[in-house]
Short mmCIF file of C-alpha atoms and ligand atoms in Angstrom, two decimals:
data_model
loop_
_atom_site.label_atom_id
_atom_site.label_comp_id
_atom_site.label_asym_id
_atom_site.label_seq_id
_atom_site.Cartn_x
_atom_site.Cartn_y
_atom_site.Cartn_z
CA UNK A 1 81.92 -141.17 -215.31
CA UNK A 2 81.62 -143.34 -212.22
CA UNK A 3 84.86 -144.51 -211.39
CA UNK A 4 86.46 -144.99 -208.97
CA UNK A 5 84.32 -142.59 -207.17
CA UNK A 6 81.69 -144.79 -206.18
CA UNK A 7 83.78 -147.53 -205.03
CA UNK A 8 84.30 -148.10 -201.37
CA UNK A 9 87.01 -149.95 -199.87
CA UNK A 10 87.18 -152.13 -197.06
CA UNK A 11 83.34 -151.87 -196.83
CA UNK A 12 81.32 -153.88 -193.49
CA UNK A 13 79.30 -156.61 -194.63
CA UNK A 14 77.87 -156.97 -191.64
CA UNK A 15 74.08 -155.63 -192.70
CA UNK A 16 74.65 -157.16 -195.97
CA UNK A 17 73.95 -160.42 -194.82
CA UNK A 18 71.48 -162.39 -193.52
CA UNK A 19 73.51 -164.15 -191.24
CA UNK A 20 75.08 -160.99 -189.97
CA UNK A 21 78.85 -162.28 -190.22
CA UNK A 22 81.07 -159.29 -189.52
CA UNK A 23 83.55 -159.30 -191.99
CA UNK A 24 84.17 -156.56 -194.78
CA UNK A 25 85.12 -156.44 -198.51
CA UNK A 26 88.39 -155.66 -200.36
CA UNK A 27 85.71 -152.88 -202.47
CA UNK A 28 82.40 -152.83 -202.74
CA UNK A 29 79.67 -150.94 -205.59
CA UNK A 30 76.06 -150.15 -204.89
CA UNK A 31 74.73 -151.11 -208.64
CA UNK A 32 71.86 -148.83 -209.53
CA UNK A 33 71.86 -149.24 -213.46
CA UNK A 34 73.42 -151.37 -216.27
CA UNK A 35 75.59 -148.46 -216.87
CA UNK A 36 77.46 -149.12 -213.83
CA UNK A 37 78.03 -152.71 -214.93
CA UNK A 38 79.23 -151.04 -217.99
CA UNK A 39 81.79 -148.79 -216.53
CA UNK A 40 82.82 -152.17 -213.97
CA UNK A 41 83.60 -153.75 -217.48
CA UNK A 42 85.77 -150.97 -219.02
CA UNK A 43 87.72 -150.77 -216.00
CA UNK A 44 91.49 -150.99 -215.75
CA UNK A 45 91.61 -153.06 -212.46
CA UNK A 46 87.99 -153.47 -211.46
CA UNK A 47 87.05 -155.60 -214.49
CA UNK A 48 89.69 -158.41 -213.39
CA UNK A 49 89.02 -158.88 -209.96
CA UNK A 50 86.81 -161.49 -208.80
CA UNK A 51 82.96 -160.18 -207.99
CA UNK A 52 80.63 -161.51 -205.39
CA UNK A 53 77.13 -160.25 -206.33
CA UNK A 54 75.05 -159.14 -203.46
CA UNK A 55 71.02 -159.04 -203.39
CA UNK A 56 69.49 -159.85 -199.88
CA UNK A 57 72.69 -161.22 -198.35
CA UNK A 58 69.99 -164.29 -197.84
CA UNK A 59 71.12 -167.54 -199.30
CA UNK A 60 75.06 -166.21 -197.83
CA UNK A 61 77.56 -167.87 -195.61
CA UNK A 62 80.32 -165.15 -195.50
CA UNK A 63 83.49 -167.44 -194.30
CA UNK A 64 85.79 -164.60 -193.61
CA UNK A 65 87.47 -161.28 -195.46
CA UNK A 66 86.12 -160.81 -198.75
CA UNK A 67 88.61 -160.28 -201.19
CA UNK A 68 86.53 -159.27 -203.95
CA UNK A 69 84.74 -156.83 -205.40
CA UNK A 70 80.81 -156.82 -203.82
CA UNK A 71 78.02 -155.56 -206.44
CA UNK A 72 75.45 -154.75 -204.73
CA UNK A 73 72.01 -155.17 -206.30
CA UNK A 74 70.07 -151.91 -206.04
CA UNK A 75 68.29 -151.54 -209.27
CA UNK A 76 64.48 -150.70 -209.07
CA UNK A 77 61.30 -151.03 -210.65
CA UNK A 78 58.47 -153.38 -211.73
CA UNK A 79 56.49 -152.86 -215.03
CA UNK A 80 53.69 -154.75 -216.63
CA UNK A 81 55.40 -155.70 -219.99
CA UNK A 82 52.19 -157.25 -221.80
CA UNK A 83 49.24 -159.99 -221.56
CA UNK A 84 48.14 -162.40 -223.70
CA UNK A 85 45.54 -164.88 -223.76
CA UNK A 86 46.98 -167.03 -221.22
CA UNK A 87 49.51 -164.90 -219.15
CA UNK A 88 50.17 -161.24 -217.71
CA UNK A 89 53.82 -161.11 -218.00
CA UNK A 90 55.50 -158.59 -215.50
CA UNK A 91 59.44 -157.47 -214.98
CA UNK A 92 61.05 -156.39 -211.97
CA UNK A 93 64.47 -155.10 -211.49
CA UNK A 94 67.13 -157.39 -209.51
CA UNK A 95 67.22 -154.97 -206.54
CA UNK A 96 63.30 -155.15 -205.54
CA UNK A 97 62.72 -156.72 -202.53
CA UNK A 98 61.09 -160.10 -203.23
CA UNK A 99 57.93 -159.76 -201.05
CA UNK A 100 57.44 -156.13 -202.43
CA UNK A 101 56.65 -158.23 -205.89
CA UNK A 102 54.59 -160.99 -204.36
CA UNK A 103 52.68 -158.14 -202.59
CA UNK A 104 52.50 -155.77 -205.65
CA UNK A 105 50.84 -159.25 -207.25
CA UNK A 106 48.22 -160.01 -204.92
CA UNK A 107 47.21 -156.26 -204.21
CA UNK A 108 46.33 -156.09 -208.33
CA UNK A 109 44.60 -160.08 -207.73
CA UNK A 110 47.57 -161.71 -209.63
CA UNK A 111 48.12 -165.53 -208.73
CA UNK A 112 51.10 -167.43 -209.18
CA UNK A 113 53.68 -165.97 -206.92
CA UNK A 114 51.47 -166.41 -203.52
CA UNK A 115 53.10 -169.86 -202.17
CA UNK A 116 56.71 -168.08 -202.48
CA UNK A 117 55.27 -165.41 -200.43
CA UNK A 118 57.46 -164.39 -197.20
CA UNK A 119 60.81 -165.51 -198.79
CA UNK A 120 63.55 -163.26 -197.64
CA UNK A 121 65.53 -161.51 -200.45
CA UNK A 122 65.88 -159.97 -203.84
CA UNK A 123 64.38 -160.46 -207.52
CA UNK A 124 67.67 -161.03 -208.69
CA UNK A 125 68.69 -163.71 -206.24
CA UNK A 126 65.55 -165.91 -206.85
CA UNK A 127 66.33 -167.67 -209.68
CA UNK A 128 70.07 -168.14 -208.28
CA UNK A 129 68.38 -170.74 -206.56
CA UNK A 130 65.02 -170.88 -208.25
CA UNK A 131 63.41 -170.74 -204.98
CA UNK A 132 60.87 -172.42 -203.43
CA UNK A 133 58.06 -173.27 -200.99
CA UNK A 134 55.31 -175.18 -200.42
CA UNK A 135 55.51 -176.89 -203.62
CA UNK A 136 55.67 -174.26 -205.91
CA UNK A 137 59.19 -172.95 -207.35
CA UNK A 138 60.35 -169.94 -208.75
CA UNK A 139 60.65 -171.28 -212.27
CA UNK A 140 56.71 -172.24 -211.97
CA UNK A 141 55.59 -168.69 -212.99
CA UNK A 142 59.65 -167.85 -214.41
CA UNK A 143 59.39 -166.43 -217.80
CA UNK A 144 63.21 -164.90 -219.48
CA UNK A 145 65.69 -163.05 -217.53
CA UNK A 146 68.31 -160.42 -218.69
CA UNK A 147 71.80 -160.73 -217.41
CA UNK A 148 74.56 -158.66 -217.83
CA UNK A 149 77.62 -161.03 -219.05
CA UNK A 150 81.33 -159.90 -217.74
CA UNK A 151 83.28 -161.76 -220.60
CA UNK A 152 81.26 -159.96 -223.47
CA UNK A 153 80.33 -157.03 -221.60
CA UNK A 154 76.73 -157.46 -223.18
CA UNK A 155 73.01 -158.07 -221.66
CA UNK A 156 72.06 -161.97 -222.52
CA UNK A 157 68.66 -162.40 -222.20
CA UNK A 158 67.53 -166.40 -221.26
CA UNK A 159 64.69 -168.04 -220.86
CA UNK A 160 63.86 -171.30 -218.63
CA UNK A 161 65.66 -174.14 -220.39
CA UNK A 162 68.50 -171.45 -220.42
CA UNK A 163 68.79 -171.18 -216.60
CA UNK A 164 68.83 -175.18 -215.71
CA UNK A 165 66.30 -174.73 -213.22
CA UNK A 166 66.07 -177.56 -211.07
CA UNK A 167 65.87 -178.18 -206.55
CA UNK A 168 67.35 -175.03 -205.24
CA UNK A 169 70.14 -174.61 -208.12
CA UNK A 170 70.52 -173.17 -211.31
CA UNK A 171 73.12 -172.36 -214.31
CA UNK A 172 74.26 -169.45 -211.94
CA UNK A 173 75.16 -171.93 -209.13
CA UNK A 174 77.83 -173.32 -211.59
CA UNK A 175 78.93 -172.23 -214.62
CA UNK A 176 77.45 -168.95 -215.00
CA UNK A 177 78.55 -168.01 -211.32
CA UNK A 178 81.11 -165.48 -211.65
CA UNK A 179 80.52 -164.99 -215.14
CA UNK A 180 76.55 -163.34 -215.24
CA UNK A 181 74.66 -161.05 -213.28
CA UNK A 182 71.12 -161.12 -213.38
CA UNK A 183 69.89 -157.63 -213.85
CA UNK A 184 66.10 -158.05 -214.05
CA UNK A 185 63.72 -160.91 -214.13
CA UNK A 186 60.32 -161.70 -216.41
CA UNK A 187 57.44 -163.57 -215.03
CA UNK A 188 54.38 -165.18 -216.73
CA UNK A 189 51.55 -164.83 -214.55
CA UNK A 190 48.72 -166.79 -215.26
CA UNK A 191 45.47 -165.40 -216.34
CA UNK A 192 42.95 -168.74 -215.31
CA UNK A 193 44.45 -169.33 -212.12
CA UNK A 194 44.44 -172.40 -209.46
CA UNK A 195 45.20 -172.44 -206.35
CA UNK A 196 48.51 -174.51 -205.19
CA UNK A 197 47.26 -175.64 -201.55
CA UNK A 198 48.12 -179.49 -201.94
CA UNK A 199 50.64 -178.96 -199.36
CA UNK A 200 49.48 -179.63 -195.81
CA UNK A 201 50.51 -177.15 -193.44
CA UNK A 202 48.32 -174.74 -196.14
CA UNK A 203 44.99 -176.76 -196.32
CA UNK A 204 44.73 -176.60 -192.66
CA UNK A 205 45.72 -173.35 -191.92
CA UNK A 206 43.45 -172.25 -194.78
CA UNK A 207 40.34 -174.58 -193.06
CA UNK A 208 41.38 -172.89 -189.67
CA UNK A 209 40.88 -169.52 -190.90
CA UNK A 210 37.46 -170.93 -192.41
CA UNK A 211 38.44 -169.87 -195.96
CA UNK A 212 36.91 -172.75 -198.46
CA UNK A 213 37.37 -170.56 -201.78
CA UNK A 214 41.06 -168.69 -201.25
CA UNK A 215 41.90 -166.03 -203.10
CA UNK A 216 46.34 -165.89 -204.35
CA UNK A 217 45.98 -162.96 -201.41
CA UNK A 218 44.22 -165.27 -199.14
CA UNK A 219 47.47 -168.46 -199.69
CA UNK A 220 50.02 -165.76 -199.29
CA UNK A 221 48.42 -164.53 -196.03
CA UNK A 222 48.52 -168.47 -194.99
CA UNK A 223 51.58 -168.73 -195.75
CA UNK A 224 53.58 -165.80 -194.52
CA UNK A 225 51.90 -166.88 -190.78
CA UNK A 226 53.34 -170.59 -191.25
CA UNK A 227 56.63 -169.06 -192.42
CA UNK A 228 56.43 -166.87 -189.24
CA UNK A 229 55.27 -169.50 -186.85
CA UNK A 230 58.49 -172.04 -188.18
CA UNK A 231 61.72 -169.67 -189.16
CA UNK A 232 63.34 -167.29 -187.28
CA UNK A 233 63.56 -163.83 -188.42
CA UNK A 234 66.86 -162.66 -189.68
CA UNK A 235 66.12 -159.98 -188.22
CA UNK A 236 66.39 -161.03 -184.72
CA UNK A 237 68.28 -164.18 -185.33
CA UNK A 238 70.65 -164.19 -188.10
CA UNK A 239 70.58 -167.06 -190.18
CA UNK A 240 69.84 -168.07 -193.60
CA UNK A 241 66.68 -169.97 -194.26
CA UNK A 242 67.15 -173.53 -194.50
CA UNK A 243 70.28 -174.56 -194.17
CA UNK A 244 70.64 -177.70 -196.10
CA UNK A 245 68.68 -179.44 -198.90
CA UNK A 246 66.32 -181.69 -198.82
CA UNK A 247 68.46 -184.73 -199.96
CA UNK A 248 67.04 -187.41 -202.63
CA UNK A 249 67.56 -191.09 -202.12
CA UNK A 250 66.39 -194.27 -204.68
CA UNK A 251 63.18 -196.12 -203.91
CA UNK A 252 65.26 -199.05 -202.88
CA UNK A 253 66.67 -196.39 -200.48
CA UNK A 254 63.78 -195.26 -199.43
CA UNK A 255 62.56 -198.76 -198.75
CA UNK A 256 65.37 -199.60 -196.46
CA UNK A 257 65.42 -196.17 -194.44
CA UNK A 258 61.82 -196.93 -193.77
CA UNK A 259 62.04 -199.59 -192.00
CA UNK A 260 64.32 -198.87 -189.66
CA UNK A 261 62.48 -195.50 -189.45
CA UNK A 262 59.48 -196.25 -190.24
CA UNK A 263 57.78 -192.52 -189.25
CA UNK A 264 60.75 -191.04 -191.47
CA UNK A 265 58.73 -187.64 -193.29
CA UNK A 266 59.87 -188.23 -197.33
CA UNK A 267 57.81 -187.27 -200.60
CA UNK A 268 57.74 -189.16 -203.87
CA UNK A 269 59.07 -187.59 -206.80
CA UNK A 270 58.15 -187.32 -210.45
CA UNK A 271 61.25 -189.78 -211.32
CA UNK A 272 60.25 -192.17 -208.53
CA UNK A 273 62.99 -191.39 -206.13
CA UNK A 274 61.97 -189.59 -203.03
CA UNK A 275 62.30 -186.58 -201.16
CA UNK A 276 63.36 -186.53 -197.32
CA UNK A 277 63.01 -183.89 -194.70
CA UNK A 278 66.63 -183.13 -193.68
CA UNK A 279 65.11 -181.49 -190.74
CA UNK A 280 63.64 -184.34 -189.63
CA UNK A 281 67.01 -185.83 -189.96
CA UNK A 282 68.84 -183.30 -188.22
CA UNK A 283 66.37 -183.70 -185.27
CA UNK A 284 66.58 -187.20 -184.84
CA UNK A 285 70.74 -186.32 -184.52
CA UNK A 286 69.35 -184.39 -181.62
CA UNK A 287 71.50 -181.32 -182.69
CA UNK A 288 68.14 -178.77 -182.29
CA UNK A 289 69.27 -176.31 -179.94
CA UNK A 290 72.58 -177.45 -179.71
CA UNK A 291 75.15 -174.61 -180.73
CA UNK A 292 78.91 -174.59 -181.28
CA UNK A 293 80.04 -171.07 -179.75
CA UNK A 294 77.68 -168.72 -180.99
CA UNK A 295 76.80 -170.62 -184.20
CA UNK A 296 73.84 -172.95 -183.49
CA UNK A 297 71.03 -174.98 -184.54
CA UNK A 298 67.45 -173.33 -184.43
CA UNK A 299 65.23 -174.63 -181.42
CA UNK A 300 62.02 -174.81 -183.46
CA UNK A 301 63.41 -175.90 -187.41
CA UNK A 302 66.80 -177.91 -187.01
CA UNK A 303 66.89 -177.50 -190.76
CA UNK A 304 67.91 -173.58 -189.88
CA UNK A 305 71.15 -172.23 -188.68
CA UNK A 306 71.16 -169.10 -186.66
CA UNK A 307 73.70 -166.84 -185.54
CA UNK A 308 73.08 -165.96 -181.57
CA UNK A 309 75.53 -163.44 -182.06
CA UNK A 310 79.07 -163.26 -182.55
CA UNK A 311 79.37 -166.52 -184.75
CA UNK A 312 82.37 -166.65 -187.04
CA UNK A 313 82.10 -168.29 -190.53
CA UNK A 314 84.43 -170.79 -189.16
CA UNK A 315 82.07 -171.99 -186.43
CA UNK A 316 79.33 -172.34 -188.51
CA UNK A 317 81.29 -174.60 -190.68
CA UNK A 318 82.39 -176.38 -188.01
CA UNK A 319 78.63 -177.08 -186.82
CA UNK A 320 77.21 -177.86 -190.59
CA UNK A 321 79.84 -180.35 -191.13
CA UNK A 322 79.74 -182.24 -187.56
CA UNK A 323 75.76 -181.93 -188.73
CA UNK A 324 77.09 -183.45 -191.54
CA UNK A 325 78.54 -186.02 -189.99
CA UNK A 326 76.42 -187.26 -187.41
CA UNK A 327 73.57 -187.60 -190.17
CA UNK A 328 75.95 -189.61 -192.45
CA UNK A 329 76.89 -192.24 -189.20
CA UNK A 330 73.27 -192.59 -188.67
CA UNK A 331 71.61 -192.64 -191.86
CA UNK A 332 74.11 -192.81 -194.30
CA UNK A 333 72.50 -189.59 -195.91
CA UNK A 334 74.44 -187.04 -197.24
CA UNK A 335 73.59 -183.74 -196.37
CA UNK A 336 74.37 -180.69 -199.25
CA UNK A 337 74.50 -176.63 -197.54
CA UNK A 338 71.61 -174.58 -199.81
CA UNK A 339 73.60 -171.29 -199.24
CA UNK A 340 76.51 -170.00 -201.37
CA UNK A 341 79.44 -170.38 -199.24
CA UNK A 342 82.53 -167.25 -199.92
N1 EPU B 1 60.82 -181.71 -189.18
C1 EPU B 1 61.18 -182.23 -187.97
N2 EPU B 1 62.05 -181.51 -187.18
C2 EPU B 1 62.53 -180.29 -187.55
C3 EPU B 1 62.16 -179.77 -188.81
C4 EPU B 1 61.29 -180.50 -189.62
O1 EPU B 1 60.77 -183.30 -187.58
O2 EPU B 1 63.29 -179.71 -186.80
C5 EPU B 1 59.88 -182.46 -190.04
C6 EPU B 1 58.51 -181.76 -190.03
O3 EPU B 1 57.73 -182.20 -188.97
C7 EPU B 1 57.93 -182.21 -191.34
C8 EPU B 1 59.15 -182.31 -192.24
O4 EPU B 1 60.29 -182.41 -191.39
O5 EPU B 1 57.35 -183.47 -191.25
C9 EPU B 1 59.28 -181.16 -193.21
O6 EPU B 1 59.37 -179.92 -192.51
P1 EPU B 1 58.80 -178.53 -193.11
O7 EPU B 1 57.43 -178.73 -193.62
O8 EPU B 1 59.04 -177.48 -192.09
O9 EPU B 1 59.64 -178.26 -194.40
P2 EPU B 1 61.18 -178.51 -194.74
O10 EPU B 1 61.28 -179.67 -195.65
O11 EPU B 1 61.97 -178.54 -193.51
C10 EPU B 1 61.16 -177.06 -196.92
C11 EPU B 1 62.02 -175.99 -197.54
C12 EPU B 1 61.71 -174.63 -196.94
C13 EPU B 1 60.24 -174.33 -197.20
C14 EPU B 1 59.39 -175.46 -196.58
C15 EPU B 1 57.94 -175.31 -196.95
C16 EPU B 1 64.09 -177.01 -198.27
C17 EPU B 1 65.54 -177.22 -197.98
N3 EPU B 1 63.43 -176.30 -197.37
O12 EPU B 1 61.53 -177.15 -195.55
O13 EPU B 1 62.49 -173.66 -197.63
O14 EPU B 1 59.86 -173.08 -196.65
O15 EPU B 1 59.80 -176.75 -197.11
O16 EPU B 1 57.75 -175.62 -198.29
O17 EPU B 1 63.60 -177.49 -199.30
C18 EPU B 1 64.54 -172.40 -197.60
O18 EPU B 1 64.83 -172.95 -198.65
O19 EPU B 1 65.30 -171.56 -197.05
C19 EPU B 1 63.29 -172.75 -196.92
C20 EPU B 1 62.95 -172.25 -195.73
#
């Protein structure tokens, strides 16, 4: 019923992204309902061409044309599906704006989401990357997902050990990536809940504001005015949140890199190995500020690249992998990009 009049061709991506990279897409589908995906399915030509599924636009480095078939994520709605004695469980559609679900949360006093509060982007791209902040992660509070599968034309529904949560990646990272789209997302919201505020930056912001016994409204307050103070808003400044992971090295590593650096910021893990800021990293390269045309390296967050304008995809390659490079000479790290790269 659909096709092909709802498909655009040659559409700008331009406002699609967080980046803002000017390019545009071979077609392009605003995806309101399963249906859609459906009809996509059943389609003579549209079912065989490759997809790029578009929430946010905010985990995105668009290289150049797109010679694919953008879905963009617009389906709505959050419900409460049920409680029991331990959680509230709630759904949203892929196409809700992230914060509009942390918010909806802490207006009705539900915890769990509040430390993920401010993140840029969709329900549907979260668990892409199961993302995270100040040390919670998506797949803390993540409950099942439904996804509609191209190769059966069906709606899989999978729950955690499904999805292969683990830092900033998932199953639809890798093998599920051209294969699933996630259509909406279930969460398990607890019903005796603690406050997360272990990491720094919150206790004292929390202590500042003179707030001893903070509400989930009060930590995602916190936290959206740390997130403001550090990143750059898209926006203003196009760019994509952190830019890199936070890479892991042995304790024997660890060890080593300390002392020759001895103030080097890293964070033990469960498994022993630790955690090291790549920011930190990137700064001691001396690359914050620096820029490659328009494609440059955040004054206030090296771990952030930003668009000051005009970048092409190609520059900002260019500067992640000299990035790359300069952090490999010097501390034999290897960096790893967080955003998808097309
Ligand atoms: N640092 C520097 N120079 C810099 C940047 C950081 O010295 O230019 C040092 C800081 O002083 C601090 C350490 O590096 O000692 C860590 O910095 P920060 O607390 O800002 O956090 P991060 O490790 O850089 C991570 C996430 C962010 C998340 C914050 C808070 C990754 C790749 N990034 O950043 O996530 O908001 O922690 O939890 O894990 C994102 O994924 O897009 C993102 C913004």
């Amino acid at each position: 019923m659909i096709f092909p009049d709802n498909v655009m061709h040659d559409f700008p991506l331009c406002e699609l992204n967080t980046f803002h990279m000017d390019v545009s897409a071979r077609a392009y589908i605003a995806v309101t309902g399963i249906d859609e995906l459906e009809g996509i399915c059943r389609h003579e030509t549209l079912a065989h061409m490759p997809k790029l599924v578009i929430g946010g636009g905010s985990n995105l480095l668009l290289t150049g044309y797109v010679d694919k078939l953008v879905l963009h994520m617009q389906m709505k709605g959050i419900f409460r599906e049920g409680e029991d004695d331990e959680y509230v469980y709630l759904r949203a559609a892929a196409g809700e704006r992230w914060q509009d679900l942390v918010d909806r949360c802490l207006a009705n006093g539900l915890g769990g989401l509040e430390n993920l509060a401010g993140i840029p982007g969709t329900v549907g791209a979260a668990p892409v990357q199961n993302i995270g902040a100040y040390g919670a992660e998506l797949k803390d509070c993540f409950f099942s997902l439904r996804a509609f599968d191209f190769a059966s034309g069906k709606l899989v529904e999978m729950n955690r050990n499904d999805c292969r949560f683990s830092y900033r990646d998932s199953i639809f990272k890798h093998e599920m990536k051209d294969r699933l789209v996630i259509v909406d997302v279930t969460f398990a919201l607890p019903k005796r809940w603690t406050p997360n505020i272990a990491y720094g930056d919150v206790a004292r912001e929390l202590e500042k504001s003179g707030i001893s016994r903070p509400s989930p409204a009060d930590i995602g307050g916190v936290i959206v005015k740390i997130r403001r103070s550090k990143l750059p808003n898209p926006a203003v400044l196009g760019n994509a949140g952190s830019f890199f992971k936070n890479p892991t090295v042995t304790a024997e590593e660890m060890a080593s890199l300390k002392r020759l650096h001895p103030d080097i910021p890293a964070y033990e893990q469960a498994d022993g190995r630790y955690r090291i800021a790549a920011g930190w990293l990137i700064d001691r390269c001396g690359w914050k500020g620096r820029r490659i045309g328009d494609a440059g390296v955040c004054e206030t967050q090296a771990l952030v690249l930003v668009n000051h304008g005009r970048a092409t995809g190609a520059e900002m390659v260019e500067l992640a992998g000299a990035i790359e490079q300069d952090v490999m000479a010097r501390f034999g790290i290897r960096l790893e990009p967080e955003p998808v790269f097309v």
